CSV table of C-alpha atoms and ligand atoms in Angstrom, one decimal:
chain,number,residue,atom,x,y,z
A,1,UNK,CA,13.2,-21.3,-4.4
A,2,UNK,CA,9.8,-20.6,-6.0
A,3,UNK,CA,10.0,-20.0,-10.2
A,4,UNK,CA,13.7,-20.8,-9.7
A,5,UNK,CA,14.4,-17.2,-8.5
A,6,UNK,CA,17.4,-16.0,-7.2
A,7,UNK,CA,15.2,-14.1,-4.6
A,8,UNK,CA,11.4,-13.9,-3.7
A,9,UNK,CA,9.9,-10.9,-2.4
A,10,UNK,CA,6.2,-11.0,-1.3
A,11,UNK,CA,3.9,-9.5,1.8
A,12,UNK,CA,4.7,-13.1,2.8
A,13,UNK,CA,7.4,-14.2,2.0
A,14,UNK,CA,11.1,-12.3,1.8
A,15,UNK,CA,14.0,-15.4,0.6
A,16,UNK,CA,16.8,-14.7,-0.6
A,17,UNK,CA,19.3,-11.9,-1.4
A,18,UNK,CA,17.5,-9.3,-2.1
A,19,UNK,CA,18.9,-7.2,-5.5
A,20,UNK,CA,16.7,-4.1,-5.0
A,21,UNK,CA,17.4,-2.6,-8.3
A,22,UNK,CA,15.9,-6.0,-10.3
A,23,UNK,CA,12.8,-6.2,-7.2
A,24,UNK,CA,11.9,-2.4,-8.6
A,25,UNK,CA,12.4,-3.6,-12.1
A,26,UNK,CA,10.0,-6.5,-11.1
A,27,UNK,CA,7.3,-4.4,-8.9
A,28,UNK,CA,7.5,-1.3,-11.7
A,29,UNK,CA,8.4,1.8,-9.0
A,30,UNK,CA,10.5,4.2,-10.1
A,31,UNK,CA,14.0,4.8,-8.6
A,32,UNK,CA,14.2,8.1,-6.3
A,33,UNK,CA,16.6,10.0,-8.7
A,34,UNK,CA,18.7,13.4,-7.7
A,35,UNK,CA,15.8,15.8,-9.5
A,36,UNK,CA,13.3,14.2,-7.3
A,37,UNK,CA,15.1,14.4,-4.1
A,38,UNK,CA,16.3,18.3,-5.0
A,39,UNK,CA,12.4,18.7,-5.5
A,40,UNK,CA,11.6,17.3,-2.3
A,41,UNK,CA,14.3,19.2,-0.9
A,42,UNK,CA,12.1,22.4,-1.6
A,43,UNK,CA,9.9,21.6,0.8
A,44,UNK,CA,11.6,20.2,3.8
A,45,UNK,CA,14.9,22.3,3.6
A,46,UNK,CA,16.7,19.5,4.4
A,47,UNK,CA,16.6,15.6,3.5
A,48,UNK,CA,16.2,12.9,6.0
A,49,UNK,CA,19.6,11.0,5.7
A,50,UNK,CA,17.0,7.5,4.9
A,51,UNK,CA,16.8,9.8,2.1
A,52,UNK,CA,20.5,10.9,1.3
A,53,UNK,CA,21.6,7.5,2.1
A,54,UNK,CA,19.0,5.9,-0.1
A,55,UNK,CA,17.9,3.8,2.7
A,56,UNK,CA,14.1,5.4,0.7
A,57,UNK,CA,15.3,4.2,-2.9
A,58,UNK,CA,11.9,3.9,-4.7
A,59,UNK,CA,8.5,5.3,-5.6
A,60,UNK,CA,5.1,5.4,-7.1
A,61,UNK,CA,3.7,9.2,-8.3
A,62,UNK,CA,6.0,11.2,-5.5
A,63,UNK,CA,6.0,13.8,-8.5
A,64,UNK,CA,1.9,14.0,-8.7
A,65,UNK,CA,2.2,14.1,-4.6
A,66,UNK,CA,4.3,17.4,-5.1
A,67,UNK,CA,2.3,19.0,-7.9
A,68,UNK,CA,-1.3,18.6,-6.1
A,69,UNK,CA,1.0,19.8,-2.5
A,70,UNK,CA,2.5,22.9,-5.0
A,71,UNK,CA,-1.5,23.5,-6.1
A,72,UNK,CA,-2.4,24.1,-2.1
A,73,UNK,CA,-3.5,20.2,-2.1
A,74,UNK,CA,-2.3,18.8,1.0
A,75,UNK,CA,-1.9,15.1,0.9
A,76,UNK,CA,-2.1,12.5,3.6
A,77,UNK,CA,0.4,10.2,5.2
A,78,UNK,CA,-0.7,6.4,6.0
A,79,UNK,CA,1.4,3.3,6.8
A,80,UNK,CA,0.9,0.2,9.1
A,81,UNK,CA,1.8,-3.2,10.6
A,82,UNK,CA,0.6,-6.7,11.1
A,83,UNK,CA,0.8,-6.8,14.8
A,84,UNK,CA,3.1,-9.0,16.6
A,85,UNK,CA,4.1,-9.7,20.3
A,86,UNK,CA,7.1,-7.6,19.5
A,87,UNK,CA,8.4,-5.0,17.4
A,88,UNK,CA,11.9,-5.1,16.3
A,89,UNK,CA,14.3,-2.4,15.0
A,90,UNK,CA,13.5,-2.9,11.1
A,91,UNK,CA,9.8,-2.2,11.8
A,92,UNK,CA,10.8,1.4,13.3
A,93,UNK,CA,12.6,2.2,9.7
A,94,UNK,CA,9.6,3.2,7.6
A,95,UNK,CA,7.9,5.0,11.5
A,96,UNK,CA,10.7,6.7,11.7
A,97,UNK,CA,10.7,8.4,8.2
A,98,UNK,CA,7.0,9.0,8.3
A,99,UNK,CA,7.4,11.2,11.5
A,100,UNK,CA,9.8,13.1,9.9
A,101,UNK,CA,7.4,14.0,6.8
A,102,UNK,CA,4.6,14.4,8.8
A,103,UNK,CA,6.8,17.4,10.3
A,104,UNK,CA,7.7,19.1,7.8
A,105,UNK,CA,4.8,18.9,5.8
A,106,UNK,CA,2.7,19.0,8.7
A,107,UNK,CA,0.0,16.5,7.8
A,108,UNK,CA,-2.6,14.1,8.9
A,109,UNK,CA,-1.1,10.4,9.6
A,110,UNK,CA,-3.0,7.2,9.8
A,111,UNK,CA,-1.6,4.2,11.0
A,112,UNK,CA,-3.6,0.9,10.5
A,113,UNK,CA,-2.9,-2.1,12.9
A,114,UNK,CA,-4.1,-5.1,10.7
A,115,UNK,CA,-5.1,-7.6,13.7
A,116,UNK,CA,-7.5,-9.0,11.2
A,117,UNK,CA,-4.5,-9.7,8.6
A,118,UNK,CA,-2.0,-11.5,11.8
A,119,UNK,CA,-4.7,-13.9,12.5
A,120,UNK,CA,-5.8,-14.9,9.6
A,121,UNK,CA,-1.9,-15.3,8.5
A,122,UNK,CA,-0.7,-16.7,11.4
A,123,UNK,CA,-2.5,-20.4,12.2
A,124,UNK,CA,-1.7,-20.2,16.3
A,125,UNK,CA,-2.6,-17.1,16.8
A,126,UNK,CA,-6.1,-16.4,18.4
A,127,UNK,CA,-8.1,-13.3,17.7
A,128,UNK,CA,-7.6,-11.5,21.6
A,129,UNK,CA,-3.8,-12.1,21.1
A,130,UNK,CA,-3.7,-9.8,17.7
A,131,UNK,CA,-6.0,-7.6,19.5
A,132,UNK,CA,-3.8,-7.8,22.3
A,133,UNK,CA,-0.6,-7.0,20.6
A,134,UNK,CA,-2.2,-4.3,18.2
A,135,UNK,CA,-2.5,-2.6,21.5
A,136,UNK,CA,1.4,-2.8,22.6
A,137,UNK,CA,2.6,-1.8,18.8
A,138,UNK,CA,0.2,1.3,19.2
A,139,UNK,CA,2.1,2.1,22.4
A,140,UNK,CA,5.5,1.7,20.0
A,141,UNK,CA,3.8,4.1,17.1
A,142,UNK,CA,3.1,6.7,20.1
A,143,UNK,CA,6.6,6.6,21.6
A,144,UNK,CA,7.7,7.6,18.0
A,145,UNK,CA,6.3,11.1,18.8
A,146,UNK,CA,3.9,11.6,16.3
A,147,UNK,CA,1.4,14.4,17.6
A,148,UNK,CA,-1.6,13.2,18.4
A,149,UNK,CA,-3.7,16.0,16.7
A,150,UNK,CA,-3.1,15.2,13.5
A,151,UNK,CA,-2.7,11.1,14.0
A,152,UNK,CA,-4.6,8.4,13.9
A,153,UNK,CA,-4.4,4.5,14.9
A,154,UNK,CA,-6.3,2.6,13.4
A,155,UNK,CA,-6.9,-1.4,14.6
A,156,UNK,CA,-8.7,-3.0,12.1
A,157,UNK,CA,-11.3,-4.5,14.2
A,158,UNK,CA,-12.5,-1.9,15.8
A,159,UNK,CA,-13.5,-0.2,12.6
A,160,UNK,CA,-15.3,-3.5,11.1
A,161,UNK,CA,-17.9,-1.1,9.8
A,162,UNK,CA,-16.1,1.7,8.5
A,163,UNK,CA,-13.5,-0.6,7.0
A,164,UNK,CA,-16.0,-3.6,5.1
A,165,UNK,CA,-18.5,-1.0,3.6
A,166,UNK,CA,-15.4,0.5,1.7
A,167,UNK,CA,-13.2,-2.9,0.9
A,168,UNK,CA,-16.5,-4.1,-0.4
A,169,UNK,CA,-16.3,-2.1,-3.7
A,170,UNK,CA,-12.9,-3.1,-4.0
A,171,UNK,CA,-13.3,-6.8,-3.3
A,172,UNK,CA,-15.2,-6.8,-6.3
A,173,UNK,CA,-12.9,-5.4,-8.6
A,174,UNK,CA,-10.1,-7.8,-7.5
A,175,UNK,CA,-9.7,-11.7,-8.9
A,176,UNK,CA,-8.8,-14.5,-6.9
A,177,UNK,CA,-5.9,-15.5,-9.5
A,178,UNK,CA,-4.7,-12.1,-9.3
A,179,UNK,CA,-4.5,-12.4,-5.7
A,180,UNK,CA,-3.1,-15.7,-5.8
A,181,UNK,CA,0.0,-14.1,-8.3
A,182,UNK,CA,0.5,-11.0,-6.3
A,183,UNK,CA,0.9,-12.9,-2.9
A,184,UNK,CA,2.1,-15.9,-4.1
A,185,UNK,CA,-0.6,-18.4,-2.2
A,186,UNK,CA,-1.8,-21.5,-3.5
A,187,UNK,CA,-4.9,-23.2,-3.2
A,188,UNK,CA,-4.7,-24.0,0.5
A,189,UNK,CA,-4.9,-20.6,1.7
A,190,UNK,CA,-7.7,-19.5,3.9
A,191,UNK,CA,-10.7,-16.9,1.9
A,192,UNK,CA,-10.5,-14.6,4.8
A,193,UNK,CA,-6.6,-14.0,3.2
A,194,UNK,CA,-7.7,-13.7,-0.1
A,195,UNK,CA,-9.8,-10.7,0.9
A,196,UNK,CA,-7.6,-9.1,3.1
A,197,UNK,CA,-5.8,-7.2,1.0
A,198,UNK,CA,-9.0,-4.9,-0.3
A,199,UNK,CA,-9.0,-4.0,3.6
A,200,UNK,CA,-5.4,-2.7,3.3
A,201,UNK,CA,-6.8,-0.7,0.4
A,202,UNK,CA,-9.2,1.5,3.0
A,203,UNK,CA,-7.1,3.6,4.4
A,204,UNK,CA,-5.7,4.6,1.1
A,205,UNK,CA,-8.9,6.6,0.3
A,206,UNK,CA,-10.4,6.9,3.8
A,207,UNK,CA,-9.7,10.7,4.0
A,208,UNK,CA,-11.5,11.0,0.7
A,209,UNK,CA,-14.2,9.2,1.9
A,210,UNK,CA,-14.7,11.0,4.9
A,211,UNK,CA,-14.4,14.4,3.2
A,212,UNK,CA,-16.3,13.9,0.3
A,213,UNK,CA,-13.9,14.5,-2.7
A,214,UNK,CA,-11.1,13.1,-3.3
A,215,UNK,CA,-7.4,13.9,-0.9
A,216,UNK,CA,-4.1,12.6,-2.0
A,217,UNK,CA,-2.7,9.5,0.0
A,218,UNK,CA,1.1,9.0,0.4
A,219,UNK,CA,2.2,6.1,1.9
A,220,UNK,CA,6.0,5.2,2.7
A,221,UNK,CA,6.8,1.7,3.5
A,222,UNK,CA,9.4,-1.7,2.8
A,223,UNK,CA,9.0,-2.6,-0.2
A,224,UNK,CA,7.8,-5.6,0.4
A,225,UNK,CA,3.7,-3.9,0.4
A,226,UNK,CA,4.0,-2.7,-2.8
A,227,UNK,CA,2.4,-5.6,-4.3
A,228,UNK,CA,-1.1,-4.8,-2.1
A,229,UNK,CA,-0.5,-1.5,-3.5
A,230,UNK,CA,-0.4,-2.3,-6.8
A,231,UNK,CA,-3.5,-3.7,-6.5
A,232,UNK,CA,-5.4,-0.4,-4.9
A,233,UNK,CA,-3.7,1.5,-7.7
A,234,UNK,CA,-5.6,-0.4,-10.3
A,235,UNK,CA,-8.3,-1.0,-9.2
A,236,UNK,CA,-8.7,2.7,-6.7
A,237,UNK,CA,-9.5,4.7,-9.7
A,238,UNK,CA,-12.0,2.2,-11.3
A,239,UNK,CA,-14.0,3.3,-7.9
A,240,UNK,CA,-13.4,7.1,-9.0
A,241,UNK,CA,-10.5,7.3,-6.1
A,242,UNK,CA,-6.9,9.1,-6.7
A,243,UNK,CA,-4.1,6.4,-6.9
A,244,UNK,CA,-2.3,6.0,-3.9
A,245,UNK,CA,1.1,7.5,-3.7
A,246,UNK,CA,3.9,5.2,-2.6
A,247,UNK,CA,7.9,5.7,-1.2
A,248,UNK,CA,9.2,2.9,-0.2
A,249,UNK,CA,12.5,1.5,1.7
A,250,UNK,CA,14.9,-1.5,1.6
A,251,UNK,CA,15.1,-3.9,4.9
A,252,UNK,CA,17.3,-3.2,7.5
A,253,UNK,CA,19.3,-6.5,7.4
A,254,UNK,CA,18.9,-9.2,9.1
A,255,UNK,CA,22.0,-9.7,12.0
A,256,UNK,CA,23.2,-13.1,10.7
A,257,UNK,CA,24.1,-11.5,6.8
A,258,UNK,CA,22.8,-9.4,4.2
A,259,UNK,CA,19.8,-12.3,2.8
A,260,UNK,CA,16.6,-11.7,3.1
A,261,UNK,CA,14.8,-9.7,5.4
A,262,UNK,CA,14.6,-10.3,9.2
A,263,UNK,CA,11.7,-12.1,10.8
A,264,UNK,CA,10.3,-11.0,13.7
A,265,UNK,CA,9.9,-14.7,15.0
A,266,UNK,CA,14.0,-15.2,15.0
A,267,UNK,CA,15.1,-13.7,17.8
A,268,UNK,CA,18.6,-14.3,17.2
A,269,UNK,CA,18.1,-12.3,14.1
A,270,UNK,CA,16.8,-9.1,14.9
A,271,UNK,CA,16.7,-7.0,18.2
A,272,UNK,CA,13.2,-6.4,19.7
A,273,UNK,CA,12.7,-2.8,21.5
A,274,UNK,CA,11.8,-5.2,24.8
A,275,UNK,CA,15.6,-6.5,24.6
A,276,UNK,CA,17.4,-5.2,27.6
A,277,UNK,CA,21.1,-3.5,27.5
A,278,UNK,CA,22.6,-7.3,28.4
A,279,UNK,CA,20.4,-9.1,26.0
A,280,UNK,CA,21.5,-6.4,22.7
A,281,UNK,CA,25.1,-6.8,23.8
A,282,UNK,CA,25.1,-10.2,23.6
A,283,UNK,CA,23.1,-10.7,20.2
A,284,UNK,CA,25.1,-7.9,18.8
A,285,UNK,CA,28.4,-9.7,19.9
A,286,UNK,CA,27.5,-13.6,19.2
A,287,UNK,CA,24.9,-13.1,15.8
A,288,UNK,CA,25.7,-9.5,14.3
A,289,UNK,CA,27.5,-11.0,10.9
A,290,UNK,CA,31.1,-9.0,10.6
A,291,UNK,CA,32.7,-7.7,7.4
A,292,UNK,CA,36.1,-7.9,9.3
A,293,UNK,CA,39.1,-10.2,8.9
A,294,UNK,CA,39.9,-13.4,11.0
A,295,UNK,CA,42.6,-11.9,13.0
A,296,UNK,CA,43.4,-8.4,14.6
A,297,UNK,CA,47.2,-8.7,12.5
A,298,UNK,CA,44.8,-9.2,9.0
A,299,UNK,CA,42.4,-6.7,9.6
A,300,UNK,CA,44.5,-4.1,10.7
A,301,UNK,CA,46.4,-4.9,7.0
A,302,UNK,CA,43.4,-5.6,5.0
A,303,UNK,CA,40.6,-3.2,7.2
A,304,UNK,CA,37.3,-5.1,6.8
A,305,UNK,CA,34.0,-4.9,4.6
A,306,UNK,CA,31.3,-2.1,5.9
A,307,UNK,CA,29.4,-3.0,2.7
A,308,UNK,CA,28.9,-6.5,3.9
A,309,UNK,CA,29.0,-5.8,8.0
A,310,UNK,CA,25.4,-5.9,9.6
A,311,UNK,CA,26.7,-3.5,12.8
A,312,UNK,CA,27.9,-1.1,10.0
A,313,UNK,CA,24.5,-1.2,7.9
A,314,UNK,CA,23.1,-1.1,11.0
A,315,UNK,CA,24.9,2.0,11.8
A,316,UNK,CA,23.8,3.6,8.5
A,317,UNK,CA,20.2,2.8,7.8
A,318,UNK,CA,19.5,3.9,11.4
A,319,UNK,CA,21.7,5.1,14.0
A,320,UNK,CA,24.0,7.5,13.3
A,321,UNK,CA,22.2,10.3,11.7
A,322,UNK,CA,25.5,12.4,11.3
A,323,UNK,CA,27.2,12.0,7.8
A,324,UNK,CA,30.3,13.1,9.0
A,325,UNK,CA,30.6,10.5,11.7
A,326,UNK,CA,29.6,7.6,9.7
A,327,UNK,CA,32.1,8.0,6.8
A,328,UNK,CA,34.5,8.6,9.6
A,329,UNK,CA,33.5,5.1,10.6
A,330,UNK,CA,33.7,3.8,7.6
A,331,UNK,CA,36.9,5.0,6.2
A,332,UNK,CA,38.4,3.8,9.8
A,333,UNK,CA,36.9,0.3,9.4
A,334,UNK,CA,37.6,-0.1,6.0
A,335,UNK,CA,41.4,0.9,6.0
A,336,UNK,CA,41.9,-1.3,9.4
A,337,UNK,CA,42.3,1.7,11.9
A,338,UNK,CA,39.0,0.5,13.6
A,339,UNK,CA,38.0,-2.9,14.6
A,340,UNK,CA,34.5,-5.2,14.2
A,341,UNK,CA,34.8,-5.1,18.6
A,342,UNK,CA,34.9,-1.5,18.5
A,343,UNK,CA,32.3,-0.9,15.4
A,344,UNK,CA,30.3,-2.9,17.8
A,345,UNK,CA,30.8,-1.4,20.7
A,346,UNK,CA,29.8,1.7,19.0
A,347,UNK,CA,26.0,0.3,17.3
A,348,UNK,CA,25.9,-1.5,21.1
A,349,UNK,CA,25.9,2.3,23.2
A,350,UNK,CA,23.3,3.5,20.0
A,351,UNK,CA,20.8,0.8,20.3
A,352,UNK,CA,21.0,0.7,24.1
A,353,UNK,CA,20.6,4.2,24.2
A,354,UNK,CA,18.0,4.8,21.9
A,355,UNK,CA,16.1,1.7,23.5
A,356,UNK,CA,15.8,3.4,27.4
A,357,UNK,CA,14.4,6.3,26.0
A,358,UNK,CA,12.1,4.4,23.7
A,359,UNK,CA,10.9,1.7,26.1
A,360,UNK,CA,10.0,4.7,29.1
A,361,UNK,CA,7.8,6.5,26.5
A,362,UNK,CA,5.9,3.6,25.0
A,363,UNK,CA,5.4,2.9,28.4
A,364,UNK,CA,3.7,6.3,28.8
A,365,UNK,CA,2.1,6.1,25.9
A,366,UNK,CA,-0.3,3.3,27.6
A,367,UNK,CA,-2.0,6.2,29.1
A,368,UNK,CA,-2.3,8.4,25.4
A,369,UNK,CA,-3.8,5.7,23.6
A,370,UNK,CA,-7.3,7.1,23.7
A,371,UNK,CA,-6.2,10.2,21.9
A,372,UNK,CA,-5.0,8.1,18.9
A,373,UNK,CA,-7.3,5.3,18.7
A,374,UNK,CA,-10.4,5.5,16.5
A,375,UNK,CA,-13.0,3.2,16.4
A,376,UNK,CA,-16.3,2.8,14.8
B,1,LIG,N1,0.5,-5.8,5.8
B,1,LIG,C1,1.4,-5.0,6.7
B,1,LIG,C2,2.2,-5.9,7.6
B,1,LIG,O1,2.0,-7.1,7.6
B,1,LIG,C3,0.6,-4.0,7.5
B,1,LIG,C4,0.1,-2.8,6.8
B,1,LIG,C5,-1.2,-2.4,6.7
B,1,LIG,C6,0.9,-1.9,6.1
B,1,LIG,N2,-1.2,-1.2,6.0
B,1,LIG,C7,0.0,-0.9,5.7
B,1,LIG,C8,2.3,-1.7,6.0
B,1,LIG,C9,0.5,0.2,5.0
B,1,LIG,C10,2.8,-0.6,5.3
B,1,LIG,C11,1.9,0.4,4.8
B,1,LIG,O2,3.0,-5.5,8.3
């Protein structure tokens, strides 16, 4: 591994086991401590369990989000992807929470699809194939629910104009070797890379832009972006901006073990919301990696592991909601009384579940896109 690391976290490149508490010691985010999430609490009533389970573990300036929201300053969500053919369950983490903020507090939401960013990362892929598949992940970020008044999607391409005139400015505020540190690319990487990440700078500030003076930004996302962020923060309010404001998750992992952070081109790694019932049952069964014992006569003696158990963490990050019924699951696992074919059986019924309903409104979401797309 790169600078003999026990773990590399990039926007490229996730290897490793992943210690969170060093990678925020690394990035410089702050932990998301009890006073913060009581002050959150204020405003929401309630915490999102990605909160109470601490799924959400880390921030930049929550606090100065709160003070200018506890002025009458109403910030504005914005998060995004790097289209691919298909969207898997980790993708839906960050969505998932940023629907929930946007309804209690009520704001605007912009969602940039960076087709610009796929192809120029990905060597095979042409231009009309990010295009295309910005298109089907819009239909994924609509089935999430988010209403469509106070929403935006954003594919990069289509807003060439909007987007260049403000990443110029930053552009030139931002050094190839910095670039080359924050990302970790070497000399072979394409200049249209090396750019790109003053375009995922835009939508940080595109609200103040469009009204004039300047509007809070929040954006919630793996922590695996905060290095682009890092950048916009210094170099945002060089250009007179506000700093974006960042909260920022852990990975759902990866089915084969706790290491690294799943890859959407391993498809025995992840499960994408196009699997059908069969197909999740299967890679659930075969790949999901078990904190159990060898036999039924052990684990009922030693229960297993839910720290180490994917269906478990599975469970926890983002299907069962209920607090009461997941330390039920885990006291039974752990003490023996349940066992890994059951636990499984039980993140099976929630995926395939949640995946019907999900897959019949992204497929109705084909005929919203119009009222969430914006283009130049
Ligand atoms: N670079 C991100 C990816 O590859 C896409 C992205 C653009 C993004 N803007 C964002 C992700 C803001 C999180 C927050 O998926």
């Amino acid at each position: 591994m790169k600078n003999n690391n026990d773990f590399v976290v990039t926007p490229y490149e996730v290897q490793g086991k992943v210690d969170y508490n060093k990678l925020m010691e690394r990035f410089g985010t702050e932990p998301i401590d009890q006073a913060l999430l009581e002050r959150i609490r204020k405003h929401t009533g309630d915490l999102h369990f990605m909160l109470r389970r601490g799924t959400f573990f880390t921030h930049r300036d929550m606090n100065f989000i709160l003070d200018e929201w506890e002025k009458g300053n109403k910030y504005y969500l914005y998060t995004g992807r790097g289209p691919s053919e298909d969207i898997h369950l980790g993708h839906l983490v960050p969505w998932i929470f940023t629907k929930w903020l946007q309804d209690k507090f009520k704001v605007k939401f912009i969602f940039q699809l960076t087709d610009d960013e796929k192809f120029l990362i990905e060597e095979k892929l042409s231009k009309e194939e990010t295009y295309s598949f910005a298109i089907e992940n819009a239909c994924d970020v609509i089935a999430l629910g988010f209403d469509h008044k106070n929403t935006e999607i954003i594919i990069d391409t289509d807003n060439a104009q909007t987007f260049y005139n403000i990443a110029l400015p930053v552009a030139k505020k931002i050094t190839y070797s910095t670039v080359k540190a924050s990302f970790g690319f070497d000399n072979s990487i394409n200049i249209g890379s090396v750019f790109y990440t003053s375009i995922q700078a835009v939508p940080a500030v595109l609200e103040s832009v469009r009204q004039g003076k300047n509007i809070p930004c929040l954006i919630p996302h793996a922590i695996d972006q905060d290095p682009h962020f890092r950048l916009a923060r210094d170099v945002l309010p060089r250009l007179g901006y506000y700093k974006p404001a960042s909260i920022q998750c852990s990975f759902l992992p990866a089915l084969g073990g706790p290491e690294g952070k799943m890859s959407a081109s391993d498809p025995t790694q992840t499960v994408y919301v196009t699997d059908d019932p069969k197909t999740v049952e299967m890679k659930i069964k075969k790949h999901a990696f078990s904190g159990g014992q060898v036999s039924v006569a052990e684990h009922r003696k030693k229960g297993g592991d839910p720290d180490i158990d994917v269906s478990f963490q599975w469970l926890k990050i983002l299907f069962e909601p209920d607090d009461k019924k997941i330390k039920t699951i885990e006291e039974d696992y752990r003490n023996g009384d349940m066992l890994t074919g059951e636990l499984k059986a039980i993140l099976i019924e929630k995926i395939n579940t949640f995946l019907e309903s999900h897959r019949s409104k992204r497929e109705k979401a084909r005929d919203q896109l119009d009222n969430y797309l914006v283009k130049d």
